[in-house]
Short mmCIF file of C-alpha atoms and ligand atoms in Angstrom, two decimals:
data_model
loop_
_atom_site.label_atom_id
_atom_site.label_comp_id
_atom_site.label_asym_id
_atom_site.label_seq_id
_atom_site.Cartn_x
_atom_site.Cartn_y
_atom_site.Cartn_z
CA MET A 6 168.28 125.52 54.63
CA PRO A 7 166.18 128.13 52.64
CA ILE A 8 164.52 130.21 55.04
CA VAL A 9 160.46 129.40 54.13
CA PRO A 10 158.41 132.20 54.76
CA THR A 11 155.58 131.27 57.62
CA PRO A 12 152.39 131.50 56.03
CA HIS A 13 150.10 134.34 57.44
CA ALA A 14 147.28 136.04 56.93
CA SER A 15 146.25 138.56 54.39
CA ALA A 16 147.19 142.36 55.81
CA ARG A 17 143.83 142.96 55.11
CA ALA A 18 142.15 140.17 57.32
CA GLU A 19 144.69 141.25 59.91
CA CYS A 20 142.91 144.79 60.10
CA PHE A 21 139.77 143.36 61.62
CA VAL A 22 138.82 141.47 64.41
CA GLU A 23 136.58 138.36 64.63
CA SER A 24 132.82 139.31 65.34
CA VAL A 25 132.43 140.28 69.06
CA ILE A 26 128.58 139.58 68.48
CA ARG A 27 129.39 136.27 67.25
CA GLU A 28 131.68 135.68 69.57
CA MET A 29 129.76 136.19 72.60
CA THR A 30 127.12 133.39 71.25
CA ARG A 31 130.00 131.21 72.00
CA VAL A 32 130.93 132.76 75.13
CA ALA A 33 126.96 132.15 76.28
CA ASP A 34 127.07 128.19 75.13
CA ALA A 35 130.51 127.78 77.01
CA HIS A 36 129.15 129.08 80.25
CA GLY A 37 125.43 127.85 79.81
CA ALA A 38 124.58 131.36 79.82
CA ILE A 39 121.10 132.63 78.39
CA ASN A 40 122.14 134.45 75.23
CA LEU A 41 120.76 137.70 74.90
CA ALA A 42 123.81 138.80 73.00
CA GLN A 43 123.71 137.62 68.95
CA GLY A 44 120.47 138.84 67.41
CA PHE A 45 118.65 135.75 66.69
CA PRO A 46 115.28 134.68 67.56
CA ASP A 47 115.17 131.02 70.26
CA PHE A 48 111.57 130.45 68.93
CA PRO A 49 110.43 128.78 66.00
CA ALA A 50 109.94 130.18 62.53
CA PRO A 51 106.22 130.25 61.25
CA GLU A 52 105.46 126.81 60.13
CA ALA A 53 103.82 127.50 56.63
CA LEU A 54 107.15 129.05 55.69
CA LYS A 55 108.82 125.68 57.16
CA GLU A 56 105.98 123.49 55.18
CA ALA A 57 107.07 126.34 51.90
CA ALA A 58 110.64 125.17 52.06
CA VAL A 59 109.74 121.07 52.72
CA GLU A 60 107.75 121.34 49.77
CA ALA A 61 110.41 123.36 47.71
CA LEU A 62 112.76 120.64 48.52
CA ARG A 63 110.44 117.61 47.84
CA ALA A 64 110.14 119.33 44.36
CA ASP A 65 113.91 119.07 43.76
CA ILE A 66 114.18 122.78 44.01
CA ASN A 67 117.83 121.63 44.22
CA GLN A 68 120.33 123.16 41.89
CA TYR A 69 121.46 127.04 41.73
CA ALA A 70 119.04 129.67 41.09
CA VAL A 71 119.36 132.26 38.91
CA THR A 72 122.46 134.08 40.30
CA TRP A 73 120.70 137.29 41.06
CA GLY A 74 117.41 135.53 42.60
CA ALA A 75 114.91 133.37 41.21
CA PRO A 76 112.38 134.91 39.41
CA SER A 77 109.58 134.05 41.56
CA LEU A 78 111.22 135.55 44.82
CA ARG A 79 111.65 138.27 42.68
CA GLY A 80 108.43 138.97 41.32
CA ALA A 81 107.10 138.35 44.93
CA LEU A 82 109.45 141.30 46.30
CA ALA A 83 108.25 143.31 43.81
CA GLU A 84 104.73 143.01 44.54
CA TRP A 85 105.00 142.83 48.16
CA LEU A 86 106.99 146.12 48.15
CA ARG A 87 103.92 147.84 45.83
CA ARG A 88 101.67 146.57 48.62
CA ARG A 89 103.42 146.87 52.00
CA ARG A 90 105.67 150.03 50.60
CA GLY A 91 104.15 151.76 48.44
CA VAL A 92 106.80 151.98 45.70
CA GLU A 93 107.47 149.99 42.29
CA VAL A 94 110.77 148.39 41.73
CA ASP A 95 111.37 146.43 38.49
CA PRO A 96 112.53 143.23 39.71
CA ASP A 97 114.67 142.35 36.52
CA THR A 98 116.48 145.71 36.78
CA ARG A 99 116.60 146.59 40.32
CA ILE A 100 116.75 143.78 42.97
CA THR A 101 119.29 141.03 43.45
CA ILE A 102 118.90 138.36 46.05
CA VAL A 103 122.08 137.71 47.91
CA CYS A 104 122.97 135.68 51.07
CA GLY A 105 121.36 137.69 54.02
CA ALA A 106 121.54 141.46 54.51
CA THR A 107 125.38 140.95 55.75
CA GLU A 108 126.35 140.01 51.96
CA GLY A 109 123.71 141.99 50.62
CA MET A 110 126.03 145.94 52.65
CA ILE A 111 129.31 144.27 51.31
CA ALA A 112 128.19 143.33 47.74
CA ALA A 113 126.58 146.85 47.66
CA MET A 114 129.95 148.14 48.64
CA LEU A 115 132.03 146.28 46.79
CA GLY A 116 129.85 146.87 43.46
CA VAL A 117 129.34 150.78 44.25
CA LEU A 118 132.48 152.12 45.85
CA ASP A 119 135.70 152.48 44.64
CA PRO A 120 138.78 152.20 46.87
CA GLY A 121 139.52 155.18 49.00
CA ASP A 122 135.67 156.54 48.24
CA GLU A 123 135.10 157.98 51.52
CA ILE A 124 131.64 156.68 53.76
CA LEU A 125 129.70 158.28 56.33
CA ILE A 126 128.61 155.96 59.15
CA PRO A 127 126.48 157.35 62.13
CA GLU A 128 128.12 155.91 65.62
CA PRO A 129 127.07 153.51 67.20
CA PHE A 130 126.67 151.13 64.17
CA TYR A 131 126.49 147.82 63.54
CA GLU A 132 129.75 146.20 63.32
CA ASN A 133 130.06 144.60 60.15
CA TYR A 134 130.22 148.00 58.78
CA GLY A 135 133.87 148.46 59.73
CA PRO A 136 135.27 144.99 58.14
CA ASP A 137 133.00 146.34 55.03
CA CYS A 138 134.62 149.08 54.45
CA ILE A 139 138.19 147.47 54.90
CA LEU A 140 137.26 144.95 52.65
CA SER A 141 136.07 147.10 49.75
CA GLY A 142 138.90 149.64 50.50
CA ALA A 143 136.47 152.37 51.51
CA GLN A 144 137.46 154.52 53.89
CA PRO A 145 135.18 155.07 56.75
CA ARG A 146 134.10 158.43 58.72
CA PHE A 147 132.19 157.27 61.61
CA VAL A 148 129.49 160.38 62.89
CA PRO A 149 128.73 160.13 66.21
CA LEU A 150 124.91 160.32 66.55
CA ALA A 151 123.55 163.10 68.64
CA GLU A 152 121.97 163.40 72.45
CA GLY A 153 119.29 160.58 72.33
CA PHE A 154 120.81 158.84 69.49
CA ARG A 155 119.58 161.02 66.90
CA LEU A 156 121.24 162.22 63.62
CA ASP A 157 123.05 165.12 64.20
CA PRO A 158 123.28 167.05 60.61
CA GLU A 159 125.79 169.50 61.55
CA ALA A 160 128.27 166.66 62.16
CA LEU A 161 127.17 164.92 59.45
CA GLU A 162 127.68 167.99 57.23
CA ALA A 163 131.10 168.48 58.42
CA ALA A 164 132.55 164.94 57.49
CA VAL A 165 131.80 165.33 53.96
CA GLY A 166 135.04 165.78 51.83
CA PRO A 167 135.63 165.90 48.45
CA ARG A 168 136.30 162.12 48.40
CA THR A 169 132.71 161.22 50.34
CA ARG A 170 130.50 158.95 48.15
CA ALA A 171 128.40 157.52 50.43
CA VAL A 172 125.99 157.34 53.65
CA VAL A 173 124.92 154.11 55.74
CA LEU A 174 121.76 154.38 57.40
CA ASN A 175 120.48 151.60 59.46
CA THR A 176 116.94 152.01 60.31
CA PRO A 177 115.00 150.97 62.97
CA HIS A 178 119.15 150.90 64.44
CA ASN A 179 120.97 148.61 65.42
CA PRO A 180 122.08 148.79 68.25
CA THR A 181 120.13 151.83 69.94
CA GLY A 182 116.68 150.82 68.60
CA ARG A 183 116.15 154.21 67.14
CA VAL A 184 113.71 154.65 64.20
CA PHE A 185 115.12 158.10 62.51
CA GLY A 186 112.04 160.63 62.67
CA ARG A 187 110.98 162.58 59.56
CA GLU A 188 113.11 165.80 60.23
CA GLU A 189 116.20 163.62 60.54
CA ILE A 190 115.51 161.63 57.49
CA GLU A 191 114.93 164.68 55.24
CA GLY A 192 118.20 166.40 56.55
CA LEU A 193 119.86 163.31 55.66
CA CYS A 194 118.77 163.39 52.47
CA ARG A 195 119.20 166.71 51.56
CA LEU A 196 122.64 166.09 52.46
CA CYS A 197 122.37 163.63 49.81
CA HIS A 198 121.46 165.68 47.20
CA ARG A 199 123.91 168.13 48.18
CA HIS A 200 126.64 166.73 47.88
CA GLY A 201 125.69 163.67 45.52
CA LEU A 202 126.03 161.00 47.97
CA LEU A 203 124.73 157.63 47.47
CA LEU A 204 122.69 155.89 50.82
CA LEU A 205 123.14 152.51 51.55
CA THR A 206 120.13 151.85 53.70
CA ASP A 207 120.28 148.71 55.76
CA GLU A 208 116.49 148.26 56.40
CA ILE A 209 116.65 144.69 57.81
CA TYR A 210 114.56 145.53 61.09
CA GLU A 211 111.96 147.02 58.59
CA GLU A 212 109.24 144.85 59.97
CA ILE A 213 110.14 145.17 63.40
CA LEU A 214 109.07 148.75 65.02
CA TYR A 215 106.62 150.39 67.53
CA THR A 216 105.92 153.96 66.03
CA GLY A 217 103.79 153.09 62.68
CA PRO A 218 104.65 151.18 59.44
CA HIS A 219 108.42 151.52 58.25
CA ARG A 220 109.23 154.18 55.16
CA THR A 221 111.27 153.53 52.96
CA LEU A 222 114.07 155.35 51.79
CA LEU A 223 112.81 154.81 48.36
CA LEU A 224 109.77 157.13 48.57
CA GLU A 225 112.11 160.35 49.80
CA GLU A 226 112.08 162.88 47.02
CA GLY A 227 114.78 161.71 44.39
CA MET A 228 116.25 159.10 46.39
CA ASP A 229 115.10 156.51 44.34
CA GLU A 230 118.35 157.14 42.14
CA ARG A 231 120.62 157.19 44.73
CA THR A 232 119.45 154.73 47.61
CA LEU A 233 120.44 150.83 47.78
CA VAL A 234 118.08 149.53 50.03
CA VAL A 235 119.65 146.21 51.88
CA SER A 236 117.46 144.10 53.52
CA GLY A 237 115.84 140.75 53.61
CA ALA A 238 113.77 137.85 55.37
CA SER A 239 116.14 137.16 58.43
CA LYS A 240 114.38 138.98 60.76
CA THR A 241 110.84 139.72 59.38
CA PHE A 242 110.50 135.66 59.01
CA SER A 243 112.42 134.62 62.43
CA VAL A 244 114.86 132.73 59.70
CA THR A 245 118.38 134.16 60.05
CA GLY A 246 120.26 131.06 59.51
CA TRP A 247 118.30 130.78 56.15
CA ARG A 248 120.58 134.14 54.51
CA ILE A 249 118.06 134.76 52.61
CA GLY A 250 118.54 138.91 51.65
CA TRP A 251 118.17 141.40 49.23
CA VAL A 252 119.64 144.52 47.60
CA ILE A 253 117.53 146.64 45.55
CA SER A 254 119.54 149.27 43.58
CA PRO A 255 118.76 152.21 40.72
CA GLU A 256 119.00 150.31 37.77
CA SER A 257 122.45 151.68 36.52
CA LEU A 258 124.46 150.09 39.86
CA THR A 259 122.41 146.86 39.67
CA SER A 260 124.86 145.50 37.52
CA GLY A 261 127.75 146.59 39.83
CA VAL A 262 126.01 144.56 42.63
CA ARG A 263 125.07 141.90 40.87
CA LYS A 264 128.50 140.92 39.26
CA VAL A 265 130.03 141.29 42.88
CA HIS A 266 127.42 139.17 44.37
CA ASP A 267 127.96 136.17 41.36
CA PHE A 268 131.49 135.87 42.28
CA LEU A 269 131.32 136.08 46.05
CA THR A 270 128.30 133.62 46.43
CA VAL A 271 126.46 132.53 42.98
CA GLY A 272 123.48 132.62 44.70
CA ALA A 273 121.44 132.06 47.60
CA PRO A 274 119.84 128.70 48.53
CA ALA A 275 117.61 127.83 45.85
CA PRO A 276 114.42 126.00 48.08
CA LEU A 277 114.70 128.73 50.45
CA GLN A 278 114.08 131.48 47.75
CA GLU A 279 110.52 129.67 46.99
CA ALA A 280 109.49 129.51 50.29
CA VAL A 281 110.43 133.28 51.19
CA ALA A 282 108.48 134.02 47.81
CA ARG A 283 105.69 132.73 49.38
CA ALA A 284 105.66 133.82 52.48
CA LEU A 285 105.98 137.64 51.17
CA ALA A 286 102.29 137.28 49.81
CA TRP A 287 100.84 136.37 53.18
CA ASP A 288 98.44 139.24 54.37
CA ASP A 289 99.07 141.98 56.95
CA ALA A 290 97.95 139.96 59.73
CA PHE A 291 101.36 138.22 59.88
CA TYR A 292 103.15 141.86 60.55
CA ASP A 293 100.73 142.88 63.14
CA GLY A 294 101.02 139.45 64.90
CA LEU A 295 104.65 139.78 64.90
CA ARG A 296 105.09 143.44 65.63
CA ALA A 297 102.89 142.51 68.80
CA GLU A 298 104.99 140.12 69.62
CA TYR A 299 108.02 141.85 69.72
CA ARG A 300 105.94 145.06 72.05
CA ALA A 301 105.48 142.58 74.29
CA ARG A 302 109.28 141.16 74.26
CA ARG A 303 110.29 144.62 74.26
CA ASP A 304 108.14 146.09 77.35
CA LEU A 305 109.20 142.40 79.47
CA LEU A 306 112.96 143.19 79.01
CA VAL A 307 112.61 146.77 79.21
CA ARG A 308 111.09 146.67 82.29
CA GLY A 309 113.32 144.23 84.20
CA LEU A 310 116.20 146.01 83.20
CA GLN A 311 115.06 149.18 84.60
CA GLU A 312 113.76 147.51 87.75
CA ALA A 313 117.52 145.56 88.35
CA GLY A 314 118.88 149.19 88.33
CA PHE A 315 119.71 149.21 84.22
CA ARG A 316 119.41 152.84 82.74
CA CYS A 317 117.64 152.39 79.49
CA GLU A 318 115.54 154.12 76.80
CA THR A 319 112.24 152.10 75.42
CA PRO A 320 113.55 151.57 71.56
CA GLU A 321 111.27 152.60 69.00
CA GLY A 322 112.45 149.66 66.45
CA ALA A 323 114.47 146.77 65.87
CA TYR A 324 115.04 143.96 68.81
CA TYR A 325 117.96 145.43 70.67
CA VAL A 326 118.16 147.55 73.91
CA MET A 327 121.00 149.65 74.76
CA THR A 328 121.85 150.07 78.34
CA ASP A 329 124.11 152.36 80.29
CA VAL A 330 126.08 150.35 82.83
CA ALA A 331 128.29 153.32 84.14
CA SER A 332 126.55 152.63 87.47
CA PHE A 333 128.02 148.68 87.68
CA LEU A 334 131.31 149.30 86.08
CA GLU A 335 133.87 148.28 88.96
CA PRO A 336 137.08 150.55 88.97
CA GLY A 337 139.17 150.06 85.95
CA GLU A 338 136.82 147.74 84.36
CA ASP A 339 135.24 148.47 80.58
CA ASP A 340 132.09 147.15 78.97
CA ALA A 341 134.07 144.12 77.70
CA ALA A 342 134.87 142.85 80.97
CA PHE A 343 131.70 143.71 82.81
CA ALA A 344 130.23 142.05 79.60
CA LEU A 345 132.08 138.79 80.91
CA ARG A 346 131.54 139.35 84.36
CA LEU A 347 127.80 139.20 83.76
CA VAL A 348 128.01 135.99 81.94
CA ARG A 349 130.23 134.73 84.82
CA GLU A 350 128.06 136.16 87.63
CA ALA A 351 124.47 136.67 85.91
CA GLY A 352 124.54 133.72 83.19
CA VAL A 353 123.11 136.43 80.97
CA ALA A 354 125.45 136.84 77.66
CA THR A 355 125.37 140.49 75.92
CA VAL A 356 127.48 142.17 73.65
CA PRO A 357 130.22 144.77 74.95
CA GLY A 358 129.19 148.46 73.79
CA SER A 359 132.36 149.02 72.34
CA SER A 360 131.52 146.87 69.43
CA PHE A 361 129.58 149.54 68.27
CA PHE A 362 132.08 152.23 67.96
CA ALA A 363 135.33 152.80 66.25
CA ASP A 364 137.13 153.94 69.23
CA PRO A 365 136.57 150.85 71.93
CA ALA A 366 136.64 154.02 74.72
CA ARG A 367 133.61 155.86 73.00
CA GLY A 368 131.43 152.43 73.79
CA ARG A 369 133.00 151.69 77.54
CA THR A 370 129.96 152.35 79.65
CA TRP A 371 127.14 150.23 77.39
CA ILE A 372 125.98 147.02 76.78
CA ARG A 373 123.26 145.92 73.89
CA PHE A 374 120.53 143.15 75.00
CA CYS A 375 119.05 141.39 72.22
CA TYR A 376 115.07 140.46 72.96
CA ALA A 377 114.57 138.14 70.01
CA LYS A 378 113.73 135.75 72.55
CA ARG A 379 110.38 133.47 74.26
CA LEU A 380 109.05 135.19 76.84
CA GLU A 381 110.17 132.59 78.68
CA THR A 382 113.68 133.06 77.95
CA LEU A 383 113.37 136.65 78.80
CA GLU A 384 111.41 136.28 82.22
CA GLU A 385 114.63 133.79 82.99
CA ALA A 386 117.39 136.53 82.19
CA VAL A 387 115.19 139.40 84.28
CA ARG A 388 114.73 137.67 86.71
CA ARG A 389 118.88 136.70 86.86
CA LEU A 390 119.96 139.69 86.49
CA GLY A 391 117.40 141.16 89.52
CA ALA A 392 118.78 138.86 91.64
CA TRP A 393 122.15 139.17 90.34
CA ALA A 394 121.56 143.15 90.66
CA SER A 395 120.25 142.85 94.40
CA GLN A 396 123.32 141.33 95.33
CA ARG A 397 125.39 144.34 94.77
CA PRO A 398 126.01 147.03 97.47
CA ALA A 399 123.79 149.70 96.61
CA CYS A 400 125.32 152.30 94.53
CA SER A 401 124.00 155.86 94.03
CA SER A 402 123.47 156.72 90.62
N1 LIG J 523 122.60 141.47 63.51
C1 LIG J 523 122.53 140.63 64.45
C2 LIG J 523 123.42 141.00 65.68
O1 LIG J 523 123.68 142.51 65.92
C3 LIG J 523 123.13 139.29 64.40
C4 LIG J 523 124.42 139.44 63.23
C5 LIG J 523 125.21 138.30 62.86
O2 LIG J 523 125.93 138.02 64.01
N2 LIG J 523 125.26 138.19 61.72
O3 LIG J 523 123.44 140.81 66.68
#
């Protein structure tokens, strides 16, 4: 009998593990726990947006849109960028509509980086960036954020080498809730100019922040020609399952992104592109409402966590709270084991902090809570966490 090799996954796919964030959703479901793990809302999307989608379906918009995005959506986005961000972007040469920011980031990396190019990633970081690098052949250099999750210009500078081509920036930041300040951003832009680096900015939480309006990196001096903005409708319009995202790129890089996007997915869902185009024309009151609602959710969860003894700062943006659970850990317990225990004992699911670090040991005392949830959901979660914490023996820290 000839020896027949058993089927196996590719070496590339073997290099990374299944998403812990998505896995925690399954764990939550299996235990009937409240899911404060994966970042998605448990409340409905705006009624007018759903109506627009229904209309698009009834109008038989069922076939492929233009690969890089329906003209109506690219046009509406360009207008939105002018109105809400103060930037002029040509929709024909600089916008690619993709299947969510997740595809946007991998399409941007595959479209502009060569295998072996190094890319700086501030840590902690959203877990997708690791596999994105493996899939695109880029070499990640993880650069720890400084105290208070601040960008550390010296550490970034020290990480630049001859093969460094790009930096990933995510602001508002997942998982820490930081909105990087002027000084941090200016320092980063100087670094990009000094070393001729591209900046890949994940701005998916751009409308969920509490510190004033979002300032896109495209506005920073000279950054327009070296920045690729990745964002989308998922968080702003509470439709993470629609998969409508975009990449705004310098003209010279757009064809790289578009070609990769075309062969990865052909295009984002056509009727939903039409609906998002309509929503982008809504006036500013929508965003004020969104922010006020998220502020109330944030304040409820942060207060509840702190009362239960979780150590955390008040997030400046996005919809996550990173909490230091060192004082809750049992001897030998790490963040992953603790997160599972919290599901079993308190009925609340979170994401273990190690998912956001290259070396899991650095995230061992952290877990992340998501508060993109109805106030009732958060009230119940806070009640459960409070009850759980009060049953524990008193601890000193
Ligand atoms: N960005 C969200 C999170 O961090 C969800 C991402 C996803 O599961 N695609 O939880």
